[in-house]
Amino acid sequence: MSVLERLKEISGIGRDPVRGGYSRHLFEPAELALRDWFHCSARELALAVEVDGNGNLWAWWGDPGPGVIATGSHLDSVPGGGAYDGPLGVASSLEAVAILRAEGWLPARPIAICAFTEEEGSRFGMPCLGTRLLVGEITPEAALARVDGGGVTLEDAWRQAGMDVSRIGPDRDRIAFLDAFIELHVEQGLDLEERGLPLAVASAIMAHGRWRLTISGEGNHAGTTPMPGRRDPVVAASAAALAVRDVALGHPTARGTVGRIAVTPNGTNVIASRVDAWLDIRAHSDAAVRAQLDSTVALIQKCVAAEGCVLDVHEESFSPLVTFDQPLTERIADVLGGAPSIATGAGHDAGILSAYVPATMIFVRNPTGVSHAPDETARDEDCEEGARGLAAVLRDLAGRPIP
C-alpha cells in the first residue's frame, strides 16, 4: 500500500455537501470513523493502539518507554477543509512504518504514530486541544467547560464518545518518554513551489491568537424601524472586519482575519441584536501580535461606538512564537538531502510540543498554496517522497542516539 492508497481509504469520510471539501470535527461521526480507520490501519502493521486520557491516539512499534521517537499529525478538519491538512501526516507516518517493516528493519528505540485530538479547534474553539491538555497548557476544568455551536459542552461530548473525563489532564510521564517529535504536513503556502522543491523542514511558527468579538446592539423590526437611530451590530461588525484588514495592511508581515461570524437571531426581516465574530491575528513575535491586537481593538471600538453598539473582547487562545529545535531540524534536513528550512504562519501540534520535547516538521509541497479549503492539494509524487523521507528520518532517529 502507498500513502495515496491510505488517503483514498478515507476519501469518502466527512465530505461536506454544502461547503465542499471535508468537515471532520471532534467526536462527530466522520471524526469517529477516522479514529476507527487509524485503529485498523495500525493493527494491520502489527502496532499496538492506545487512546490516552486526552483522546489522542498512539500506535506503538515497540513497548512504550523512554527514548520514544514520535511522528504523526491530526485527523480533524476545519469546516469544508482540504483532504491533506492533517491526514497526510498520519497516512505518511503509517506508510513510513510500512516501508521500514517491508525492509526488515527493526528500531532500536520505540516509535509512536500519533493522531492528536481537535487540532483545528473547529468544534470547541481551542486549537491543538489534545496536545495542550497533554502538556498542561489548559486545565481539564477549562477544557471540559468549553461549548460547541450547538450548546454541547466538551464534557458532554467526551462522555457521549465513551471517554473517561477523569483521565483528562497533563501526562508528564508520557512527555518524558519522548526524545523527538516530527510532524509531516502539507505546506500551507507557496514557498516550496516557488523553490521548485518537494520537501522542506520547519524553522518556526508565527505567534498567533484567537479572540471572540461580541457586538451587542438592539434587535428590532426591519420594516418599522427607521434607519436613523438604529443600533445594528451587523453594520458594526462589517466595519470591524474592514478595521481588521486595514490594521493588518499596516503590518506587512502580519495577518488579520475575521473568518467566522454568528448573527443573533439571524432572521431576514430582523435587525440583529448581537453579532459574534472571531478574530485571528498572526505575526513574527508575541509582542507584535499583542500590539496589532491593541490597534485593531481600538479601531473596532470606534466603529462599534459609532453604531451605538457595545463591544466585548474575549481571548480564546494564544500561541507564542515557536522556534523549532535547531539540531533536530538540521539533522532531518541532512537526512532529506539538504532540504531547506522555512517558517510557517500556521499553528500545529508540533509547535505546542516543541516547548517540552525536541520537535520539528517536514513540509510537502503544495502547488497552489491553498489550504483550509477544498482546493488544497499536493502532487502524488511529492506525497510519496514525503513518506519515503519520513521513513529515512525514523530509520536515522530510532537507530542511533539523539544528542
Short mmCIF file of C-alpha atoms in Angstrom, two decimals:
data_model
loop_
_atom_site.label_atom_id
_atom_site.label_comp_id
_atom_site.label_asym_id
_atom_site.label_seq_id
_atom_site.Cartn_x
_atom_site.Cartn_y
_atom_site.Cartn_z
CA MET A 1 0.00 0.00 0.00
CA SER A 2 1.13 3.59 -0.69
CA VAL A 3 0.37 6.80 1.16
CA LEU A 4 -2.01 7.72 -1.66
CA GLU A 5 -3.90 4.46 -1.22
CA ARG A 6 -4.13 5.16 2.50
CA LEU A 7 -5.62 8.61 1.81
CA LYS A 8 -8.01 7.06 -0.71
CA GLU A 9 -9.34 4.76 2.02
CA ILE A 10 -10.68 7.80 3.90
CA SER A 11 -11.57 9.97 0.91
CA GLY A 12 -15.30 9.37 1.36
CA ILE A 13 -15.39 10.14 5.08
CA GLY A 14 -16.74 13.51 6.15
CA ARG A 15 -17.40 15.06 2.74
CA ASP A 16 -19.28 18.33 3.15
CA PRO A 17 -22.06 18.65 0.55
CA VAL A 18 -22.62 22.33 1.31
CA ARG A 19 -19.13 23.79 1.74
CA GLY A 20 -17.26 21.29 -0.39
CA GLY A 21 -14.18 19.57 0.97
CA TYR A 22 -14.36 17.86 4.35
CA SER A 23 -15.89 18.64 7.72
CA ARG A 24 -14.43 16.26 10.30
CA HIS A 25 -14.97 17.57 13.82
CA LEU A 26 -14.14 16.08 17.21
CA PHE A 27 -16.33 13.10 18.20
CA GLU A 28 -18.78 13.69 15.36
CA PRO A 29 -19.47 10.67 13.07
CA ALA A 30 -16.80 11.48 10.46
CA GLU A 31 -14.06 12.00 13.03
CA LEU A 32 -15.06 8.84 14.88
CA ALA A 33 -14.88 6.93 11.59
CA LEU A 34 -11.36 8.25 11.04
CA ARG A 35 -10.40 7.06 14.52
CA ASP A 36 -11.64 3.58 13.58
CA TRP A 37 -9.60 3.75 10.38
CA PHE A 38 -6.49 4.64 12.40
CA HIS A 39 -7.03 1.66 14.70
CA CYS A 40 -7.47 -0.72 11.76
CA SER A 41 -4.51 0.67 9.80
CA ALA A 42 -2.19 0.46 12.78
CA ARG A 43 -3.22 -3.07 13.64
CA GLU A 44 -2.57 -4.17 10.05
CA LEU A 45 1.02 -3.07 10.71
CA ALA A 46 1.07 -5.06 13.97
CA LEU A 47 1.18 -1.87 16.00
CA ALA A 48 -0.42 -1.70 19.45
CA VAL A 49 -3.03 1.09 19.60
CA GLU A 50 -3.75 3.18 22.68
CA VAL A 51 -6.02 6.14 23.43
CA ASP A 52 -4.52 8.38 26.08
CA GLY A 53 -6.52 10.29 28.70
CA ASN A 54 -6.84 13.29 26.41
CA GLY A 55 -8.30 11.42 23.45
CA ASN A 56 -5.03 11.34 21.49
CA LEU A 57 -4.34 8.13 19.53
CA TRP A 58 -0.97 6.36 19.81
CA ALA A 59 0.18 3.41 17.69
CA TRP A 60 3.27 1.77 19.11
CA TRP A 61 6.12 -0.04 17.35
CA GLY A 62 7.92 -1.35 20.41
CA ASP A 63 6.91 -1.05 24.04
CA PRO A 64 6.12 2.44 25.40
CA GLY A 65 9.01 3.70 27.46
CA PRO A 66 11.94 6.11 27.46
CA GLY A 67 13.57 7.18 24.20
CA VAL A 68 10.43 7.33 22.02
CA ILE A 69 10.62 8.79 18.51
CA ALA A 70 7.11 10.03 17.73
CA THR A 71 5.55 11.18 14.50
CA GLY A 72 2.04 11.91 13.24
CA SER A 73 -0.45 14.75 12.96
CA HIS A 74 -4.25 15.06 13.27
CA LEU A 75 -7.42 13.74 11.62
CA ASP A 76 -9.92 16.54 12.26
CA SER A 77 -10.50 19.41 9.83
CA VAL A 78 -11.72 22.97 9.59
CA PRO A 79 -15.27 23.30 8.19
CA GLY A 80 -15.02 22.45 4.49
CA GLY A 81 -11.29 21.79 4.69
CA GLY A 82 -8.98 20.01 2.30
CA ALA A 83 -8.01 16.36 2.07
CA TYR A 84 -4.37 16.75 3.13
CA ASP A 85 -4.22 19.03 6.19
CA GLY A 86 -3.68 16.56 8.99
CA PRO A 87 -4.45 13.19 7.35
CA LEU A 88 -1.40 13.41 5.07
CA GLY A 89 0.83 13.40 8.15
CA VAL A 90 -0.97 10.46 9.73
CA ALA A 91 -1.11 8.43 6.50
CA SER A 92 2.57 9.20 5.79
CA SER A 93 3.54 8.03 9.27
CA LEU A 94 1.70 4.74 8.77
CA GLU A 95 3.30 4.34 5.34
CA ALA A 96 6.78 5.16 6.69
CA VAL A 97 6.46 2.35 9.23
CA ALA A 98 5.17 0.03 6.50
CA ILE A 99 8.25 0.85 4.38
CA LEU A 100 10.61 0.11 7.26
CA ARG A 101 8.83 -3.14 8.13
CA ALA A 102 8.99 -4.26 4.50
CA GLU A 103 12.75 -3.69 4.58
CA GLY A 104 13.04 -5.94 7.64
CA TRP A 105 14.43 -3.05 9.68
CA LEU A 106 13.82 -3.02 13.44
CA PRO A 107 14.03 0.12 15.60
CA ALA A 108 16.47 0.33 18.47
CA ARG A 109 14.00 2.51 20.40
CA PRO A 110 10.18 2.76 20.46
CA ILE A 111 8.41 4.52 17.59
CA ALA A 112 4.96 6.04 18.11
CA ILE A 113 2.48 7.26 15.50
CA CYS A 114 0.16 9.93 16.89
CA ALA A 115 -3.21 11.32 15.83
CA PHE A 116 -3.93 14.26 18.09
CA THR A 117 -7.33 15.46 19.27
CA GLU A 118 -9.06 18.62 17.95
CA GLU A 119 -6.01 20.22 16.35
CA GLU A 120 -8.06 22.69 14.33
CA GLY A 121 -10.29 23.70 17.25
CA SER A 122 -13.24 23.76 14.86
CA ARG A 123 -15.79 22.31 17.26
CA PHE A 124 -14.76 23.67 20.66
CA GLY A 125 -12.70 26.69 19.67
CA MET A 126 -9.35 25.62 21.13
CA PRO A 127 -6.68 24.70 18.55
CA CYS A 128 -4.32 21.84 19.42
CA LEU A 129 -6.59 20.85 22.30
CA GLY A 130 -5.18 17.34 22.67
CA THR A 131 -1.57 18.45 22.89
CA ARG A 132 -2.40 21.43 25.13
CA LEU A 133 -4.11 19.05 27.56
CA LEU A 134 -1.22 16.60 27.28
CA VAL A 135 1.39 19.17 28.34
CA GLY A 136 -0.86 21.04 30.78
CA GLU A 137 -1.32 24.30 28.87
CA ILE A 138 -5.07 24.17 29.51
CA THR A 139 -6.69 22.75 32.63
CA PRO A 140 -9.17 19.89 32.43
CA GLU A 141 -11.82 22.12 34.03
CA ALA A 142 -11.38 24.85 31.42
CA ALA A 143 -11.41 22.34 28.57
CA LEU A 144 -14.46 20.39 29.75
CA ALA A 145 -16.48 23.61 30.13
CA ARG A 146 -15.98 24.66 26.50
CA VAL A 147 -19.16 24.70 24.42
CA ASP A 148 -19.67 24.00 20.72
CA GLY A 149 -22.01 25.86 18.38
CA GLY A 150 -24.90 23.59 19.31
CA GLY A 151 -24.57 24.21 23.05
CA VAL A 152 -22.88 20.86 23.77
CA THR A 153 -20.07 21.03 26.31
CA LEU A 154 -16.82 19.18 25.74
CA GLU A 155 -17.61 17.17 28.86
CA ASP A 156 -20.91 16.02 27.35
CA ALA A 157 -19.25 15.17 24.03
CA TRP A 158 -16.47 13.34 25.86
CA ARG A 159 -18.91 11.18 27.78
CA GLN A 160 -21.08 10.54 24.71
CA ALA A 161 -17.97 9.21 22.93
CA GLY A 162 -17.44 6.77 25.78
CA MET A 163 -14.37 8.58 27.10
CA ASP A 164 -13.42 8.84 30.78
CA VAL A 165 -13.33 12.51 31.83
CA SER A 166 -11.37 11.62 34.99
CA ARG A 167 -8.31 10.81 32.83
CA ILE A 168 -8.11 14.23 31.15
CA GLY A 169 -5.07 16.33 32.01
CA PRO A 170 -1.27 16.56 31.91
CA ASP A 171 0.59 13.33 31.20
CA ARG A 172 4.13 14.14 32.30
CA ASP A 173 5.38 10.56 32.14
CA ARG A 174 4.34 10.29 28.50
CA ILE A 175 6.04 13.57 27.64
CA ALA A 176 9.17 12.43 29.49
CA PHE A 177 9.30 9.31 27.29
CA LEU A 178 9.57 11.39 24.09
CA ASP A 179 13.02 12.05 22.68
CA ALA A 180 11.73 13.70 19.50
CA PHE A 181 8.54 14.51 17.62
CA ILE A 182 8.37 15.02 13.84
CA GLU A 183 5.16 16.16 12.15
CA LEU A 184 4.83 15.80 8.39
CA HIS A 185 2.33 18.26 6.92
CA VAL A 186 1.27 19.66 3.58
CA GLU A 187 2.76 23.13 3.16
CA GLN A 188 0.17 25.88 3.60
CA GLY A 189 1.79 28.32 1.23
CA LEU A 190 3.84 28.53 -1.96
CA ASP A 191 7.41 28.61 -0.66
CA LEU A 192 8.34 25.13 -1.92
CA GLU A 193 6.52 25.58 -5.23
CA GLU A 194 8.49 28.76 -5.85
CA ARG A 195 11.73 26.96 -4.95
CA GLY A 196 10.89 24.01 -7.20
CA LEU A 197 11.45 21.55 -4.34
CA PRO A 198 9.25 18.76 -2.94
CA LEU A 199 10.18 18.88 0.77
CA ALA A 200 11.34 21.29 3.46
CA VAL A 201 11.81 21.33 7.22
CA ALA A 202 10.24 23.90 9.54
CA SER A 203 12.23 26.60 11.28
CA ALA A 204 9.46 28.45 13.15
CA ILE A 205 5.72 29.09 13.58
CA MET A 206 4.44 32.65 13.78
CA ALA A 207 2.86 33.78 17.04
CA HIS A 208 -0.91 33.78 16.77
CA GLY A 209 -4.12 34.08 18.72
CA ARG A 210 -7.91 33.90 18.50
CA TRP A 211 -10.35 36.37 20.03
CA ARG A 212 -14.16 36.35 20.12
CA LEU A 213 -15.64 39.78 19.46
CA THR A 214 -19.19 40.17 20.79
CA ILE A 215 -21.01 43.22 19.42
CA SER A 216 -24.33 43.93 21.12
CA GLY A 217 -26.96 46.23 19.66
CA GLU A 218 -30.74 46.47 19.66
CA GLY A 219 -32.92 43.90 17.93
CA ASN A 220 -35.94 45.30 16.15
CA HIS A 221 -38.25 45.05 13.14
CA ALA A 222 -36.58 45.53 9.75
CA GLY A 223 -39.63 47.23 8.26
CA THR A 224 -40.83 49.50 11.03
CA THR A 225 -37.58 50.82 12.46
CA PRO A 226 -36.30 53.99 10.73
CA MET A 227 -32.69 53.93 9.56
CA PRO A 228 -31.58 56.85 11.76
CA GLY A 229 -31.01 55.78 15.34
CA ARG A 230 -30.67 52.07 14.66
CA ARG A 231 -28.17 50.16 16.79
CA ASP A 232 -27.33 47.47 14.26
CA PRO A 233 -24.49 45.12 15.28
CA VAL A 234 -24.25 43.71 11.75
CA VAL A 235 -23.30 47.15 10.43
CA ALA A 236 -20.80 47.49 13.28
CA ALA A 237 -19.37 44.02 12.58
CA SER A 238 -18.97 44.87 8.89
CA ALA A 239 -16.96 47.96 9.81
CA ALA A 240 -14.99 45.87 12.31
CA ALA A 241 -13.97 43.38 9.61
CA LEU A 242 -12.67 46.25 7.48
CA ALA A 243 -10.80 47.59 10.50
CA VAL A 244 -9.08 44.22 10.96
CA ARG A 245 -7.92 44.32 7.35
CA ASP A 246 -6.78 47.94 7.49
CA VAL A 247 -4.67 47.43 10.62
CA ALA A 248 -3.10 44.24 9.22
CA LEU A 249 -2.18 46.03 5.99
CA GLY A 250 -0.14 48.40 8.11
CA HIS A 251 2.00 45.48 9.32
CA PRO A 252 3.46 43.94 6.12
CA THR A 253 4.43 40.57 7.62
CA ALA A 254 1.37 40.20 9.86
CA ARG A 255 -2.04 38.62 9.31
CA GLY A 256 -5.51 39.67 10.46
CA THR A 257 -8.66 37.71 9.64
CA VAL A 258 -12.34 37.51 10.54
CA GLY A 259 -13.35 34.11 9.22
CA ARG A 260 -16.39 33.26 11.30
CA ILE A 261 -19.48 35.31 12.16
CA ALA A 262 -22.65 34.32 14.06
CA VAL A 263 -25.68 36.62 13.96
CA THR A 264 -28.45 36.55 16.58
CA PRO A 265 -31.31 35.94 15.90
CA ASN A 266 -30.29 35.54 12.24
CA GLY A 267 -33.62 36.42 10.65
CA THR A 268 -34.08 38.02 7.23
CA ASN A 269 -36.59 40.64 8.40
CA VAL A 270 -34.97 41.28 11.76
CA ILE A 271 -32.39 43.82 12.86
CA ALA A 272 -29.92 41.66 14.77
CA SER A 273 -29.41 42.10 18.49
CA ARG A 274 -25.93 40.59 18.61
CA VAL A 275 -23.05 39.51 16.41
CA ASP A 276 -20.19 37.24 17.48
CA ALA A 277 -17.14 37.43 15.23
CA TRP A 278 -13.88 35.56 15.64
CA LEU A 279 -10.62 37.43 15.10
CA ASP A 280 -7.38 35.66 14.12
CA ILE A 281 -4.09 37.61 14.33
CA ARG A 282 -0.61 36.31 13.45
CA ALA A 283 2.81 37.95 13.44
CA HIS A 284 6.50 37.14 13.83
CA SER A 285 6.67 37.86 17.56
CA ASP A 286 4.40 37.68 20.59
CA ALA A 287 4.75 41.42 21.13
CA ALA A 288 3.81 42.16 17.53
CA VAL A 289 0.59 40.14 17.87
CA ARG A 290 -0.33 41.98 21.05
CA ALA A 291 0.44 45.36 19.51
CA GLN A 292 -1.63 44.55 16.44
CA LEU A 293 -4.47 43.35 18.67
CA ASP A 294 -4.44 46.60 20.64
CA SER A 295 -4.53 48.70 17.46
CA THR A 296 -7.25 46.52 15.95
CA VAL A 297 -9.50 46.57 19.01
CA ALA A 298 -9.11 50.35 19.39
CA LEU A 299 -10.27 50.88 15.80
CA ILE A 300 -13.09 48.35 16.15
CA GLN A 301 -14.24 50.08 19.33
CA LYS A 302 -14.66 53.33 17.38
CA CYS A 303 -16.63 51.55 14.66
CA VAL A 304 -18.88 49.85 17.21
CA ALA A 305 -19.50 53.02 19.21
CA ALA A 306 -20.40 54.92 16.02
CA GLU A 307 -23.28 52.47 15.53
CA GLY A 308 -24.46 52.81 19.14
CA CYS A 309 -23.37 49.27 19.97
CA VAL A 310 -21.23 47.73 22.70
CA LEU A 311 -18.08 45.62 22.22
CA ASP A 312 -16.76 42.79 24.38
CA VAL A 313 -13.47 41.03 23.58
CA HIS A 314 -12.64 37.56 24.88
CA GLU A 315 -9.34 35.77 24.24
CA GLU A 316 -9.94 32.15 23.27
CA SER A 317 -6.35 31.07 22.67
CA PHE A 318 -2.84 32.41 22.26
CA SER A 319 0.15 30.54 20.85
CA PRO A 320 3.56 32.21 21.25
CA LEU A 321 6.25 32.23 18.60
CA VAL A 322 7.73 28.77 18.09
CA THR A 323 11.34 28.19 17.13
CA PHE A 324 11.90 24.52 16.37
CA ASP A 325 14.81 22.53 17.78
CA GLN A 326 17.76 23.53 15.60
CA PRO A 327 19.95 20.42 15.99
CA LEU A 328 16.98 18.15 15.23
CA THR A 329 15.90 20.29 12.29
CA GLU A 330 19.42 20.31 10.82
CA ARG A 331 19.75 16.57 11.28
CA ILE A 332 16.46 15.91 9.47
CA ALA A 333 17.34 18.35 6.70
CA ASP A 334 20.56 16.41 6.19
CA VAL A 335 18.70 13.07 6.06
CA LEU A 336 16.38 14.60 3.45
CA GLY A 337 19.34 15.53 1.27
CA GLY A 338 19.75 19.14 2.28
CA ALA A 339 16.10 20.23 2.41
CA PRO A 340 15.61 23.96 3.03
CA SER A 341 14.30 25.36 6.29
CA ILE A 342 11.18 27.56 6.13
CA ALA A 343 8.86 29.30 8.59
CA THR A 344 5.07 28.99 8.60
CA GLY A 345 2.14 31.07 9.71
CA ALA A 346 0.01 28.02 10.54
CA GLY A 347 -0.22 26.51 14.01
CA HIS A 348 0.48 22.81 14.60
CA ASP A 349 0.67 20.24 17.40
CA ALA A 350 4.44 20.16 16.83
CA GLY A 351 4.50 23.79 17.90
CA ILE A 352 2.80 23.00 21.22
CA LEU A 353 5.09 20.04 21.90
CA SER A 354 8.24 21.97 20.96
CA ALA A 355 8.37 23.69 24.35
CA TYR A 356 8.65 20.30 26.05
CA VAL A 357 10.22 17.92 23.51
CA PRO A 358 12.72 18.39 20.65
CA ALA A 359 10.34 18.82 17.74
CA THR A 360 10.23 19.91 14.13
CA MET A 361 8.22 19.44 10.93
CA ILE A 362 8.55 18.21 7.37
CA PHE A 363 6.55 20.11 4.75
CA VAL A 364 5.32 18.58 1.48
CA ARG A 365 4.96 20.94 -1.48
CA ASN A 366 1.53 22.41 -2.21
CA PRO A 367 1.40 23.54 -5.88
CA THR A 368 -1.44 26.04 -5.37
CA GLY A 369 -0.63 27.19 -1.85
CA VAL A 370 -4.32 26.80 -0.96
CA SER A 371 -5.13 25.28 2.43
CA HIS A 372 -8.11 25.16 4.81
CA ALA A 373 -10.25 24.96 1.66
CA PRO A 374 -11.49 22.27 -0.74
CA ASP A 375 -8.85 23.15 -3.37
CA GLU A 376 -5.97 22.19 -1.06
CA THR A 377 -3.71 19.76 -2.91
CA ALA A 378 -0.32 18.08 -3.22
CA ARG A 379 1.29 16.18 -6.07
CA ASP A 380 1.18 12.39 -5.82
CA GLU A 381 4.92 12.05 -6.32
CA ASP A 382 5.63 14.61 -3.59
CA CYS A 383 3.39 12.76 -1.13
CA GLU A 384 5.23 9.54 -1.84
CA GLU A 385 8.60 11.26 -1.50
CA GLY A 386 7.43 12.67 1.82
CA ALA A 387 6.55 9.21 3.13
CA ARG A 388 9.90 7.81 1.96
CA GLY A 389 11.70 10.77 3.51
CA LEU A 390 9.89 10.28 6.80
CA ALA A 391 10.86 6.60 6.76
CA ALA A 392 14.50 7.64 6.32
CA VAL A 393 14.17 10.09 9.22
CA LEU A 394 12.68 7.43 11.51
CA ARG A 395 15.41 5.00 10.50
CA ASP A 396 18.03 7.58 11.41
CA LEU A 397 16.48 8.80 14.69
CA ALA A 398 15.32 5.45 16.02
CA GLY A 399 18.55 3.72 15.05
CA ARG A 400 21.04 5.88 16.93
CA PRO A 401 21.08 8.23 19.94
CA ILE A 402 19.62 11.73 19.99
CA PRO A 403 22.44 14.03 21.17
#
